[in-house]
């Protein structure tokens, strides 16, 4: 009879537990409405599988700066603590971490430097055992320091709230751990737990709009209430720069305007294998004739930035949809206060283009297509190798009337080289020698410094990184810092002409980075970077070496990264796709 009553009691207790848990509001409904930032990890196992994978562990432990730490006394002590926890809790750390966070993680940043974390565990018993273990540690440490009152608890809405150091506060509600870095931060969360009908962040119009626009299947999302942040002086000053700087306005057109006028920012993270996909949305409006975005947003549904050009040893490539003619024609409206930089630019262009009107006779010849390519240089031993190896870069424009404009731009380029030579001549410095080589069916113009009189050609001066070139293959204008990159771009443009590459519809900015190439350039200049770090930051050589090696290792983690920006459906969308380069197990 007693056995039957015990069984019935267990069933009732189980039903009661399930009922209580079912009534517990969702984590987002427990976040105070004034939260400025809220991060939700809805699929923590997907994130943990990547971060705790053998590939990631091997990649991190292979970093030169990390390796010495693995044998340090502090790491040994940390490893012993992990082993103790694994033994006490009867689980390995990866499995235990998954069970403790498998229900989801919510992190909120609120006013008055308050941070709230809500963690839903899959295993309530494991969570309780871990809390009891830490409670024992905290009491023991407090007794040692003669501060036993530092560890305390009190009841609030029928929930036991704890503090282990007199500052933070936390509570266990079933399988849920609620933590706040300040005791005052825990109370509003427990109020919402006790009264689910209370107003929370989930009820705000901005959060709901952002959630509707976001990706519901993402592993993690972040909501940012931009209005309070836009009022902070550093952010406000940063977003104001494009209003006074024409170059910044042109590059970040459509981006700065959107952020400046937005109520919210919503980001989502997707993970597939070793590829991370981040999608960010803002609701700021970018329209208006007196707005730089008017000359960056594609006017037709099929318009957009051209695909990036692929060349050997490429480090990065950018492609912009920018109406240079329209933008410059509206300069007086966009920038009523003429800057010294703008005045200098106009004066130089007036000299190079023989007084031609820069708006109607020069920039009017360009299509709204701007592409930039950065590539690692390949040096000819017969010419020499600079001590500091800088990457080559080039700008590619598409012309409306290439045949008529070719002699105009050729004359302007040669005037620019002549001005450089004249200035260097006044300083008794060697000048550039102009040549007209051919590559395929394209004859182009280049200039270079001579190394005939240089004895040691293995450590040339930095100026030998530059061999400026101008090429006009087909309908394109290529202005490159080296003739080598100009040749590669001629090949790429001829190849693309055969394939008839289509523009990326409604995308106005596109950036691609090749991690292997960037790491190669950093490695080639390692010694120079170390010396610069020692001089500029006053670091010792071992410290500088560790910092530079860490930078190179982190860059090697990224195989490829691609960022695109477009505006559609009254939203500005940023999409970042990053493919990691982790060693195979």
XYZ file of C-alpha atoms in Angstrom, residues 116-560:
445
model
C 21.129 40.002 -17.132
C 21.633 36.407 -18.252
C 18.919 33.743 -18.485
C 20.124 30.196 -19.126
C 17.697 27.321 -19.661
C 19.228 23.935 -18.915
C 18.072 20.578 -20.247
C 19.021 18.776 -17.043
C 17.553 20.425 -13.911
C 19.298 17.986 -11.576
C 22.705 18.754 -13.090
C 22.051 22.493 -12.790
C 21.080 22.135 -9.117
C 24.140 19.980 -8.353
C 26.438 22.514 -9.997
C 24.853 25.356 -8.029
C 25.196 23.447 -4.748
C 28.840 22.778 -5.558
C 29.589 26.435 -6.230
C 27.639 27.383 -3.102
C 29.925 25.178 -1.027
C 33.024 26.719 -2.657
C 31.705 30.250 -2.092
C 30.925 29.633 1.580
C 34.328 28.118 2.163
C 36.099 31.054 0.493
C 33.991 33.574 2.414
C 34.840 31.839 5.720
C 38.559 31.966 4.868
C 38.363 35.706 4.242
C 36.349 36.306 7.416
C 33.287 37.478 5.453
C 30.685 34.729 5.962
C 27.831 37.209 5.344
C 29.035 37.702 1.780
C 27.169 34.537 0.781
C 23.476 35.076 1.473
C 19.985 34.283 0.253
C 16.518 35.731 0.520
C 13.041 34.907 -0.706
C 11.458 37.022 -3.437
C 8.140 36.094 -5.042
C 8.589 32.609 -3.580
C 11.970 32.202 -5.307
C 15.255 31.880 -3.431
C 17.677 34.529 -4.678
C 21.378 34.081 -3.893
C 24.507 36.184 -3.903
C 27.994 34.666 -3.656
C 29.966 37.906 -3.373
C 27.510 40.509 -2.108
C 27.278 42.099 -5.581
C 25.867 39.685 -8.134
C 22.495 38.058 -7.662
C 21.013 34.902 -9.157
C 18.191 32.447 -8.736
C 17.163 29.004 -9.918
C 13.617 28.639 -11.236
C 13.202 25.022 -12.233
C 15.639 24.392 -15.072
C 16.324 28.097 -15.479
C 19.251 30.052 -14.057
C 18.674 33.810 -13.868
C 21.746 35.958 -13.196
C 22.299 39.700 -12.823
C 25.542 41.508 -12.116
C 23.629 43.770 -9.690
C 20.987 42.780 -7.151
C 18.751 45.561 -8.475
C 18.908 43.957 -11.911
C 17.480 40.636 -10.733
C 14.276 42.034 -9.228
C 12.550 43.172 -12.455
C 13.314 39.805 -14.047
C 11.797 37.875 -11.140
C 8.810 40.248 -11.249
C 8.163 39.157 -14.839
C 8.637 35.496 -13.900
C 6.049 35.829 -11.124
C 3.693 37.964 -13.242
C 3.973 36.794 -16.877
C 1.500 39.438 -18.026
C 3.879 42.273 -17.157
C 5.458 44.409 -19.874
C 8.751 43.020 -21.193
C 11.105 43.619 -24.121
C 9.061 41.127 -26.139
C 6.136 43.574 -26.049
C 8.016 46.529 -27.535
C 7.077 47.528 -31.085
C 10.740 47.820 -32.128
C 11.580 44.304 -30.930
C 8.542 42.813 -32.629
C 9.302 44.573 -35.928
C 12.919 43.416 -35.807
C 11.901 39.839 -35.002
C 9.460 39.718 -37.919
C 12.146 40.904 -40.321
C 14.800 38.549 -38.938
C 15.550 34.884 -39.526
C 13.570 32.635 -37.185
C 15.761 29.607 -37.990
C 19.026 31.271 -36.895
C 21.191 29.681 -34.205
C 21.484 33.043 -32.444
C 20.026 36.531 -32.812
C 20.835 39.971 -31.430
C 18.470 42.899 -31.040
C 19.855 46.402 -30.519
C 17.719 49.396 -29.614
C 19.656 52.013 -31.555
C 17.941 55.152 -30.307
C 19.746 55.293 -26.926
C 23.076 54.365 -28.542
C 22.885 56.941 -31.332
C 22.867 59.672 -28.722
C 26.273 58.646 -27.351
C 28.926 61.211 -28.439
C 31.456 58.715 -29.956
C 28.793 57.018 -32.102
C 27.138 60.298 -33.071
C 30.493 61.766 -34.140
C 31.327 58.655 -36.165
C 28.039 58.791 -38.077
C 28.431 62.530 -38.687
C 31.758 62.187 -40.523
C 30.213 61.193 -43.881
C 28.257 64.454 -43.804
C 31.482 66.488 -43.962
C 33.877 64.093 -45.683
C 33.045 63.508 -49.387
C 35.158 60.346 -49.660
C 33.610 58.810 -46.541
C 30.159 59.805 -47.790
C 30.807 58.096 -51.119
C 32.195 54.875 -49.637
C 29.607 54.532 -46.858
C 26.663 55.944 -48.790
C 23.474 54.155 -47.806
C 25.127 52.676 -44.701
C 25.687 55.679 -42.441
C 22.292 57.156 -43.404
C 20.506 53.925 -42.547
C 22.170 53.596 -39.144
C 21.618 57.259 -38.337
C 17.857 57.005 -39.061
C 17.205 53.538 -37.639
C 15.219 52.553 -34.564
C 16.701 49.093 -34.292
C 19.362 46.682 -35.512
C 18.684 42.964 -35.785
C 21.421 40.381 -36.375
C 21.106 36.643 -36.899
C 23.790 33.959 -36.950
C 23.584 30.798 -39.017
C 26.136 27.975 -38.812
C 26.655 25.248 -41.365
C 29.797 23.194 -40.956
C 32.691 25.658 -40.796
C 30.769 28.469 -42.472
C 29.239 31.313 -40.469
C 26.491 33.463 -41.964
C 25.602 36.734 -40.252
C 22.614 38.757 -41.474
C 21.990 42.246 -40.090
C 18.975 44.467 -40.758
C 18.226 48.099 -39.952
C 14.996 49.997 -40.542
C 16.462 53.443 -41.254
C 15.250 55.242 -44.373
C 17.908 56.290 -46.886
C 15.837 58.041 -49.567
C 16.047 61.713 -50.465
C 17.703 63.789 -53.217
C 19.975 65.543 -50.684
C 21.265 62.251 -49.385
C 24.475 60.504 -50.586
C 22.475 57.273 -50.637
C 20.534 58.644 -53.607
C 23.666 58.091 -55.711
C 24.440 54.650 -54.272
C 21.103 52.837 -54.364
C 20.372 51.045 -57.657
C 17.504 52.718 -59.511
C 16.237 49.611 -61.324
C 15.463 46.192 -59.805
C 18.120 44.528 -61.982
C 20.830 47.114 -61.227
C 23.559 46.592 -58.647
C 27.270 46.261 -58.021
C 29.267 44.216 -60.505
C 30.763 40.889 -59.343
C 34.254 41.219 -57.926
C 37.220 40.494 -60.150
C 39.343 37.412 -59.453
C 43.100 37.709 -59.923
C 46.065 35.593 -58.729
C 47.201 36.230 -55.111
C 44.139 38.363 -54.398
C 43.840 39.690 -50.839
C 40.631 41.678 -51.063
C 38.160 42.958 -53.611
C 35.484 45.627 -53.372
C 32.678 46.445 -55.744
C 30.428 49.495 -55.457
C 27.365 50.716 -57.287
C 28.053 54.471 -57.243
C 26.871 57.186 -59.616
C 30.062 59.282 -59.522
C 28.675 61.823 -61.976
C 25.454 62.392 -60.036
C 27.249 62.445 -56.695
C 29.781 65.052 -57.786
C 27.135 67.148 -59.542
C 25.297 67.406 -56.203
C 28.422 68.205 -54.168
C 27.399 71.784 -53.399
C 24.090 70.559 -51.970
C 25.625 67.634 -50.098
C 28.619 69.567 -48.784
C 27.800 73.287 -48.634
C 31.023 73.912 -46.697
C 33.840 73.149 -49.121
C 36.665 71.248 -47.438
C 40.363 71.776 -48.165
C 40.546 68.194 -49.454
C 37.768 68.797 -51.962
C 39.353 72.044 -53.152
C 42.731 70.329 -53.617
C 41.090 67.476 -55.547
C 39.326 69.892 -57.901
C 42.513 71.872 -58.525
C 44.517 68.741 -59.359
C 41.800 67.360 -61.628
C 41.641 70.710 -63.415
C 45.363 70.440 -64.171
C 45.326 66.789 -65.199
C 42.244 67.092 -67.438
C 43.265 70.399 -69.037
C 40.436 72.487 -67.637
C 37.689 70.113 -68.713
C 34.557 70.268 -66.589
C 34.955 67.478 -64.054
C 31.211 66.896 -63.833
C 29.998 66.952 -67.436
C 33.167 66.042 -69.333
C 35.015 63.604 -67.067
C 32.816 61.852 -64.478
C 29.904 61.797 -66.928
C 31.976 59.281 -68.919
C 31.821 56.710 -66.084
C 29.143 54.109 -65.453
C 27.940 53.610 -61.814
C 30.397 50.748 -61.421
C 33.514 51.010 -59.235
C 35.706 48.017 -58.442
C 38.833 47.891 -56.286
C 41.273 44.984 -56.119
C 44.116 44.395 -53.642
C 46.636 41.635 -54.347
C 49.957 40.352 -53.058
C 52.840 41.305 -55.295
C 55.108 38.861 -57.089
C 58.536 40.472 -57.458
C 60.919 39.970 -60.368
C 64.383 39.034 -58.983
C 65.980 40.846 -61.914
C 64.388 44.091 -60.729
C 64.698 43.466 -56.986
C 62.633 42.957 -53.848
C 61.714 45.712 -51.364
C 62.491 45.236 -47.678
C 58.877 46.167 -46.870
C 56.517 44.297 -49.187
C 53.304 46.227 -49.777
C 50.342 44.757 -51.652
C 49.321 46.137 -55.025
C 45.941 47.815 -55.494
C 43.896 48.991 -58.451
C 40.673 50.800 -59.299
C 38.556 49.621 -62.241
C 35.879 51.804 -63.859
C 33.578 51.115 -66.793
C 33.393 53.878 -69.393
C 30.457 55.076 -71.475
C 32.544 56.110 -74.524
C 35.915 54.374 -74.140
C 37.252 55.224 -77.608
C 36.664 58.981 -77.230
C 37.763 59.113 -73.581
C 40.937 56.995 -73.944
C 43.265 59.827 -75.076
C 41.824 62.186 -72.444
C 42.563 59.878 -69.518
C 45.938 58.878 -71.011
C 46.994 62.525 -71.123
C 45.797 63.090 -67.543
C 47.752 60.062 -66.295
C 50.973 61.163 -67.952
C 50.555 64.666 -66.495
C 50.199 63.137 -63.032
C 53.424 61.131 -63.492
C 55.133 64.245 -64.829
C 54.069 66.233 -61.764
C 55.455 63.504 -59.495
C 58.762 63.515 -61.368
C 58.953 67.318 -61.255
C 58.358 67.363 -57.495
C 60.900 64.610 -56.858
C 63.388 66.330 -59.151
C 63.187 69.480 -57.029
C 64.189 67.322 -54.056
C 67.052 65.662 -55.986
C 65.239 62.317 -55.909
C 65.063 59.799 -58.776
C 61.905 59.854 -60.894
C 59.683 57.388 -62.708
C 60.491 56.157 -66.215
C 57.458 55.761 -68.493
C 57.080 52.740 -70.780
C 54.375 51.402 -73.147
C 54.344 47.587 -73.021
C 51.634 45.283 -74.366
C 49.714 42.477 -72.732
C 47.660 40.358 -75.064
C 45.846 42.756 -77.359
C 46.024 45.634 -74.862
C 48.771 48.238 -74.996
C 49.061 50.036 -71.664
C 51.197 52.692 -70.002
C 53.367 52.153 -66.931
C 56.120 53.898 -64.995
C 58.810 52.544 -62.712
C 61.896 53.489 -60.711
C 65.134 52.109 -62.124
C 67.267 49.726 -60.046
C 70.255 49.746 -62.419
C 72.461 51.658 -59.975
C 71.307 49.719 -56.894
C 73.852 47.117 -55.723
C 71.790 45.222 -53.128
C 68.486 44.385 -54.797
C 67.234 42.154 -51.992
C 66.213 45.023 -49.686
C 65.054 47.837 -51.926
C 63.448 51.053 -50.710
C 59.670 51.072 -50.142
C 59.105 53.151 -53.306
C 59.945 50.100 -55.426
C 56.580 48.611 -54.408
C 55.030 51.118 -56.818
C 55.074 50.711 -60.595
C 51.956 52.714 -61.558
C 50.079 51.604 -64.653
C 47.117 52.738 -66.739
C 45.277 50.264 -68.970
C 42.088 50.616 -71.006
C 41.013 47.133 -72.137
C 37.684 47.267 -73.950
C 35.217 49.483 -72.110
C 37.214 49.538 -68.868
C 39.711 51.870 -67.247
C 42.297 50.245 -64.960
C 44.399 52.454 -62.699
C 46.850 50.205 -60.860
C 49.746 50.703 -58.453
C 51.764 48.046 -60.333
C 52.040 46.786 -63.876
C 51.772 43.192 -62.626
C 48.296 43.718 -61.213
C 47.322 45.672 -64.340
C 48.227 42.638 -66.479
C 46.200 40.313 -64.233
C 43.206 42.647 -64.409
C 43.407 42.850 -68.188
C 43.162 39.048 -68.248
C 40.257 39.061 -65.780
C 38.300 41.700 -67.701
C 38.781 39.909 -71.015
C 37.699 36.654 -69.379
C 34.612 38.276 -67.808
C 33.669 39.912 -71.106
C 33.369 36.444 -72.619
C 31.186 35.263 -69.712
C 28.945 38.396 -69.581
C 28.798 38.635 -65.774
C 25.532 40.080 -64.478
C 25.348 42.730 -61.720
C 24.239 41.739 -58.222
C 20.661 43.020 -58.183
C 20.017 45.731 -55.560
C 23.429 45.194 -53.895
C 25.273 48.495 -53.684
C 28.429 47.418 -51.791
C 30.370 44.170 -51.859
C 33.583 43.242 -50.045
C 35.480 39.943 -50.286
C 38.603 39.022 -48.306
C 40.908 36.062 -48.894
C 42.424 35.041 -45.557
C 45.321 32.994 -46.925
C 46.587 35.896 -49.009
C 46.286 38.367 -46.135
C 48.185 36.007 -43.826
C 50.881 35.589 -46.488
C 51.446 39.367 -46.697
C 51.599 39.670 -42.907
C 54.093 36.795 -42.709
C 56.264 38.347 -45.433
C 56.439 41.580 -43.409
C 56.649 39.935 -39.963
C 60.017 41.429 -39.025
C 58.984 44.914 -40.130
C 55.730 44.682 -38.168
C 57.587 43.513 -35.047
C 60.043 46.417 -35.204
C 57.191 48.874 -35.757
C 55.329 47.471 -32.745
C 58.421 47.841 -30.582
C 58.969 51.470 -31.625
C 55.368 52.708 -31.624
C 54.053 50.834 -28.573
C 57.262 50.488 -26.568
C 56.969 46.708 -26.344
C 59.833 44.281 -25.804
C 60.758 42.042 -28.722
C 59.130 38.901 -27.216
C 55.912 40.877 -26.579
C 55.889 42.294 -30.104
C 56.577 38.869 -31.633
C 53.746 37.303 -29.633
C 51.302 40.013 -30.707
C 52.169 39.838 -34.416
C 52.144 36.030 -34.416
C 48.729 36.095 -32.770
C 47.462 38.454 -35.485
C 48.790 36.178 -38.244
C 47.260 33.108 -36.586
C 43.851 34.775 -36.281
C 43.912 35.855 -39.932
C 44.717 32.267 -40.923
C 41.500 31.161 -39.210
C 39.523 32.839 -42.002
C 39.565 31.135 -45.367
C 37.208 33.573 -47.095
